[in-house]
Amino acid sequence: MLDISDLSIVYEQKKSTALVLDNVDLELDKNTFVAVVGESGCGKSTLALSIIGLLAMPPAKITNGKIEYKSTVLTALKPNERRQFRGTEIAMIFQEPLTSLNPVYKVGDQIAEAIAVREQRKGKVKGDPQSDVMQKTYRVNDTEFPSRLPRRRGGTLGKLLASEVLDSLKRVRIADPEQVVDRYPFELSGGMRQRVMIAMALSQKPALLIADEPTTALDVTTQAQVLKLMKDLMDEVNTSILLITHDLAVASQVADRVIVMYAGEIVEDSNVYDMFKEPLHPYTQGLLKCIPSGSKEKARLEPISGTVPSLANLPPGCKFASRCPHVMEICRKNRPKLIEVKPNHRVACYLYGE
């Protein structure tokens, strides 16, 4: 469904250029849950924003590669053409829902607007379907309405959308949706706001849902509830999920496949079972050694030595070489390629061949 090949993105600054993504290759199948993990600044969010087309251009600039979605090369489309895929085909849940929701509109009105956009793009539109999303008229249940999308649920259109708004909130396990639809975002808790964001994204029935660290600001109990909800809804609405996270424990609970990124590139890609049972890349091994086991062992946790190299001044060869306990001479000269060591397990490391 999604095929990213040789994708490179730089951030152009006044005095330097940072290589944020370096020849990234990634494939995503239908109805799969993939987690992308790594330290802060490794390029996870940039990868997510490039897929949905929300990179700030400039300073971000795609220098190489392409993003293909269902045989359509997204990176070759014009902005108004790219907008047709956003939301109804590829939706995104952002890290902080309070800054993503409009503070001056009730949550029910915001979900209704998302549903109206979906109906507008389903072909129930007069005019050129490839033109901008705002058409002269659109239809819902054979009833024609002006192009100005609804902000309030009064009138005929509001009544048609009201039942689906409630269904969207019930789908994300909100117990009292009739009360929640009339509340503003600041009146809801963090967990409730995140559920509203999930409801809004899923109401457009996307084939791909990107979640950029959706549980970072939540407590542990709410985090577990939201993650289980996303996992359950994946099968219910038949969508694929790309989860961006720095928490390996979260990835182990919900993902079918885990991708490890370091300094703008993918260093390991495996199914979740093999990733945690037998990690191959020294960086992945180091990350797992940093996680407390929960036992009363006296041994101290082993931190990864050194620091992440500057993306504006990357060293030749393997970017992890200066921190790797198994570094060889070839590692400092040539960059290792991502190769398949065993079925469905790829790694970029000279320990497993060139």
Short mmCIF file of N, CA and C in Angstrom, two decimals, residues 52 86-94 96-119 121 149-151 153 164-174 180-181 183-185 188 191-210 229-230 233 237 239:
data_model
loop_
_atom_site.label_atom_id
_atom_site.label_comp_id
_atom_site.label_asym_id
_atom_site.label_seq_id
_atom_site.Cartn_x
_atom_site.Cartn_y
_atom_site.Cartn_z
N ILE A 52 2.41 12.31 4.84
CA ILE A 52 1.11 12.98 4.76
C ILE A 52 1.21 14.32 4.04
N ARG A 86 -5.05 13.62 1.82
CA ARG A 86 -4.87 13.89 3.23
C ARG A 86 -6.19 13.78 3.98
N GLY A 87 -6.22 12.96 4.98
CA GLY A 87 -7.43 12.79 5.79
C GLY A 87 -8.24 11.58 5.36
N THR A 88 -8.75 11.59 4.15
CA THR A 88 -9.61 10.49 3.70
C THR A 88 -8.81 9.26 3.26
N GLU A 89 -7.57 9.42 2.85
CA GLU A 89 -6.72 8.28 2.50
C GLU A 89 -5.64 8.06 3.54
N ILE A 90 -4.96 9.13 3.92
CA ILE A 90 -3.90 9.07 4.93
C ILE A 90 -4.23 10.09 6.01
N ALA A 91 -4.50 9.62 7.21
CA ALA A 91 -4.84 10.50 8.33
C ALA A 91 -3.71 10.47 9.35
N MET A 92 -3.70 11.48 10.22
CA MET A 92 -2.61 11.58 11.20
C MET A 92 -3.14 12.01 12.55
N ILE A 93 -2.63 11.37 13.60
CA ILE A 93 -2.90 11.77 14.97
C ILE A 93 -1.63 12.40 15.51
N PHE A 94 -1.71 13.66 15.93
CA PHE A 94 -0.52 14.37 16.36
C PHE A 94 -0.24 14.13 17.84
N GLU A 96 0.25 16.18 20.48
CA GLU A 96 -0.47 16.91 21.51
C GLU A 96 -1.84 17.32 20.98
N PRO A 97 -2.91 16.64 21.42
CA PRO A 97 -4.25 16.91 20.87
C PRO A 97 -4.77 18.31 21.19
N LEU A 98 -4.35 18.91 22.30
CA LEU A 98 -4.87 20.22 22.66
C LEU A 98 -4.44 21.28 21.66
N THR A 99 -3.26 21.12 21.05
CA THR A 99 -2.81 22.07 20.04
C THR A 99 -3.28 21.69 18.64
N SER A 100 -3.83 20.49 18.47
CA SER A 100 -4.31 20.04 17.17
C SER A 100 -5.79 20.31 16.98
N LEU A 101 -6.54 20.35 18.07
CA LEU A 101 -7.97 20.66 18.00
C LEU A 101 -8.17 22.17 18.04
N ASN A 102 -9.20 22.65 17.35
CA ASN A 102 -9.51 24.08 17.33
C ASN A 102 -10.15 24.46 18.67
N PRO A 103 -9.55 25.38 19.43
CA PRO A 103 -10.06 25.67 20.78
C PRO A 103 -11.39 26.40 20.82
N VAL A 104 -11.82 27.03 19.71
CA VAL A 104 -13.03 27.85 19.74
C VAL A 104 -14.25 27.13 19.17
N TYR A 105 -14.10 25.86 18.78
CA TYR A 105 -15.24 25.09 18.28
C TYR A 105 -15.41 23.83 19.12
N LYS A 106 -16.65 23.44 19.29
CA LYS A 106 -16.94 22.23 20.05
C LYS A 106 -16.46 21.00 19.28
N VAL A 107 -16.15 19.95 20.02
CA VAL A 107 -15.55 18.77 19.38
C VAL A 107 -16.52 18.12 18.40
N GLY A 108 -17.81 18.19 18.68
CA GLY A 108 -18.79 17.60 17.77
C GLY A 108 -18.78 18.30 16.42
N ASP A 109 -18.64 19.62 16.42
CA ASP A 109 -18.59 20.37 15.17
C ASP A 109 -17.34 20.04 14.37
N GLN A 110 -16.23 19.81 15.08
CA GLN A 110 -14.98 19.50 14.39
C GLN A 110 -15.02 18.11 13.75
N ILE A 111 -15.62 17.16 14.43
CA ILE A 111 -15.77 15.83 13.85
C ILE A 111 -16.73 15.87 12.66
N ALA A 112 -17.79 16.67 12.79
CA ALA A 112 -18.76 16.80 11.69
C ALA A 112 -18.09 17.37 10.45
N GLU A 113 -17.17 18.31 10.63
CA GLU A 113 -16.47 18.87 9.49
C GLU A 113 -15.62 17.82 8.80
N ALA A 114 -14.96 16.95 9.59
CA ALA A 114 -14.14 15.89 9.01
C ALA A 114 -14.99 14.92 8.19
N ILE A 115 -16.17 14.60 8.72
CA ILE A 115 -17.08 13.69 8.00
C ILE A 115 -17.57 14.35 6.71
N ALA A 116 -17.86 15.65 6.75
CA ALA A 116 -18.32 16.36 5.56
C ALA A 116 -17.25 16.37 4.47
N VAL A 117 -16.00 16.53 4.86
CA VAL A 117 -14.91 16.48 3.89
C VAL A 117 -14.85 15.11 3.23
N ARG A 118 -15.03 14.06 4.04
CA ARG A 118 -15.02 12.71 3.48
C ARG A 118 -16.12 12.52 2.45
N GLU A 119 -17.34 13.00 2.77
CA GLU A 119 -18.45 12.85 1.85
C GLU A 119 -18.22 13.67 0.58
N ARG A 121 -15.43 14.21 -0.86
CA ARG A 121 -14.41 13.59 -1.71
C ARG A 121 -14.81 12.22 -2.26
N LEU A 149 -18.14 24.32 4.60
CA LEU A 149 -18.30 23.16 5.46
C LEU A 149 -18.96 23.54 6.78
N PRO A 150 -19.72 22.63 7.37
CA PRO A 150 -20.51 22.96 8.56
C PRO A 150 -19.62 23.15 9.79
N ARG A 151 -19.88 24.22 10.53
CA ARG A 151 -19.23 24.42 11.82
C ARG A 151 -20.21 24.12 12.95
N ARG A 153 -24.09 22.15 14.11
CA ARG A 153 -24.90 21.00 13.72
C ARG A 153 -26.37 21.34 13.54
N GLU A 164 -23.74 10.23 12.93
CA GLU A 164 -22.42 9.65 12.64
C GLU A 164 -21.36 10.21 13.58
N VAL A 165 -21.50 11.45 14.01
CA VAL A 165 -20.57 12.00 15.00
C VAL A 165 -20.65 11.20 16.29
N LEU A 166 -21.86 10.90 16.74
CA LEU A 166 -22.04 10.11 17.95
C LEU A 166 -21.47 8.71 17.78
N ASP A 167 -21.68 8.11 16.61
CA ASP A 167 -21.14 6.78 16.35
C ASP A 167 -19.61 6.79 16.40
N SER A 168 -19.00 7.87 15.90
CA SER A 168 -17.54 7.97 15.91
C SER A 168 -17.01 8.01 17.34
N LEU A 169 -17.70 8.75 18.21
CA LEU A 169 -17.27 8.84 19.61
C LEU A 169 -17.51 7.53 20.36
N LYS A 170 -18.60 6.85 20.02
CA LYS A 170 -18.86 5.54 20.65
C LYS A 170 -17.81 4.52 20.23
N ARG A 171 -17.33 4.64 18.99
CA ARG A 171 -16.34 3.70 18.49
C ARG A 171 -15.03 3.78 19.28
N VAL A 172 -14.70 4.96 19.79
CA VAL A 172 -13.48 5.10 20.57
C VAL A 172 -13.75 4.98 22.07
N ARG A 173 -14.87 4.36 22.40
CA ARG A 173 -15.20 3.98 23.78
C ARG A 173 -15.40 5.19 24.70
N ILE A 174 -15.97 6.26 24.17
CA ILE A 174 -16.36 7.39 25.02
C ILE A 174 -17.75 7.11 25.56
N VAL A 180 -20.24 14.90 25.39
CA VAL A 180 -18.91 15.27 24.91
C VAL A 180 -18.99 16.13 23.65
N VAL A 181 -19.96 15.88 22.77
CA VAL A 181 -20.04 16.63 21.51
C VAL A 181 -20.23 18.12 21.73
N ARG A 183 -18.86 19.88 24.17
CA ARG A 183 -17.79 20.44 24.99
C ARG A 183 -16.66 20.96 24.10
N TYR A 184 -15.94 21.92 24.65
CA TYR A 184 -14.75 22.44 23.98
C TYR A 184 -13.54 21.59 24.38
N PRO A 185 -12.49 21.57 23.56
CA PRO A 185 -11.33 20.72 23.86
C PRO A 185 -10.75 20.93 25.26
N LEU A 188 -12.00 18.84 28.29
CA LEU A 188 -11.78 17.39 28.32
C LEU A 188 -10.40 17.07 28.87
N GLY A 191 -6.67 12.19 27.98
CA GLY A 191 -7.09 10.93 27.37
C GLY A 191 -8.32 11.09 26.50
N MET A 192 -9.26 11.91 26.96
CA MET A 192 -10.48 12.15 26.18
C MET A 192 -10.17 12.90 24.89
N ARG A 193 -9.29 13.91 24.99
CA ARG A 193 -8.92 14.66 23.79
C ARG A 193 -8.24 13.75 22.76
N GLN A 194 -7.40 12.84 23.25
CA GLN A 194 -6.73 11.94 22.33
C GLN A 194 -7.73 11.00 21.67
N ARG A 195 -8.74 10.57 22.40
CA ARG A 195 -9.79 9.73 21.81
C ARG A 195 -10.59 10.52 20.76
N VAL A 196 -10.83 11.80 21.03
CA VAL A 196 -11.53 12.63 20.05
C VAL A 196 -10.70 12.74 18.77
N MET A 197 -9.37 12.92 18.92
CA MET A 197 -8.50 12.99 17.75
C MET A 197 -8.54 11.69 16.95
N ILE A 198 -8.55 10.55 17.66
CA ILE A 198 -8.64 9.26 16.98
C ILE A 198 -9.98 9.12 16.28
N ALA A 199 -11.05 9.55 16.95
CA ALA A 199 -12.39 9.49 16.35
C ALA A 199 -12.46 10.34 15.10
N MET A 200 -11.86 11.54 15.14
CA MET A 200 -11.89 12.44 13.99
C MET A 200 -11.12 11.84 12.82
N ALA A 201 -9.96 11.24 13.13
CA ALA A 201 -9.15 10.64 12.06
C ALA A 201 -9.86 9.44 11.45
N LEU A 202 -10.42 8.57 12.29
CA LEU A 202 -11.06 7.36 11.78
C LEU A 202 -12.40 7.64 11.13
N SER A 203 -13.04 8.79 11.46
CA SER A 203 -14.33 9.12 10.84
C SER A 203 -14.18 9.34 9.34
N GLN A 204 -12.96 9.65 8.89
CA GLN A 204 -12.74 9.84 7.46
C GLN A 204 -12.39 8.52 6.77
N LYS A 205 -12.36 7.44 7.55
CA LYS A 205 -12.13 6.09 7.04
C LYS A 205 -10.86 5.99 6.19
N PRO A 206 -9.71 6.37 6.77
CA PRO A 206 -8.46 6.32 6.01
C PRO A 206 -7.95 4.90 5.87
N ALA A 207 -7.19 4.65 4.82
CA ALA A 207 -6.54 3.35 4.66
C ALA A 207 -5.26 3.28 5.47
N LEU A 208 -4.67 4.45 5.76
CA LEU A 208 -3.43 4.51 6.55
C LEU A 208 -3.58 5.58 7.62
N LEU A 209 -3.29 5.19 8.85
CA LEU A 209 -3.35 6.11 9.99
C LEU A 209 -1.95 6.25 10.58
N ILE A 210 -1.43 7.48 10.60
CA ILE A 210 -0.12 7.76 11.17
C ILE A 210 -0.32 8.37 12.55
N LEU A 229 -7.06 0.54 22.31
CA LEU A 229 -8.12 1.04 21.44
C LEU A 229 -7.67 1.09 19.99
N MET A 230 -6.48 1.62 19.75
CA MET A 230 -5.96 1.72 18.39
C MET A 230 -5.79 0.33 17.78
N LEU A 233 -9.29 -1.04 16.94
CA LEU A 233 -9.94 -0.33 15.84
C LEU A 233 -9.29 -0.63 14.49
N VAL A 237 -12.02 -1.07 11.48
CA VAL A 237 -12.19 -0.15 10.35
C VAL A 237 -11.27 -0.50 9.19
N THR A 239 -7.84 -0.64 8.66
CA THR A 239 -6.82 0.36 8.34
C THR A 239 -5.45 -0.12 8.80
#
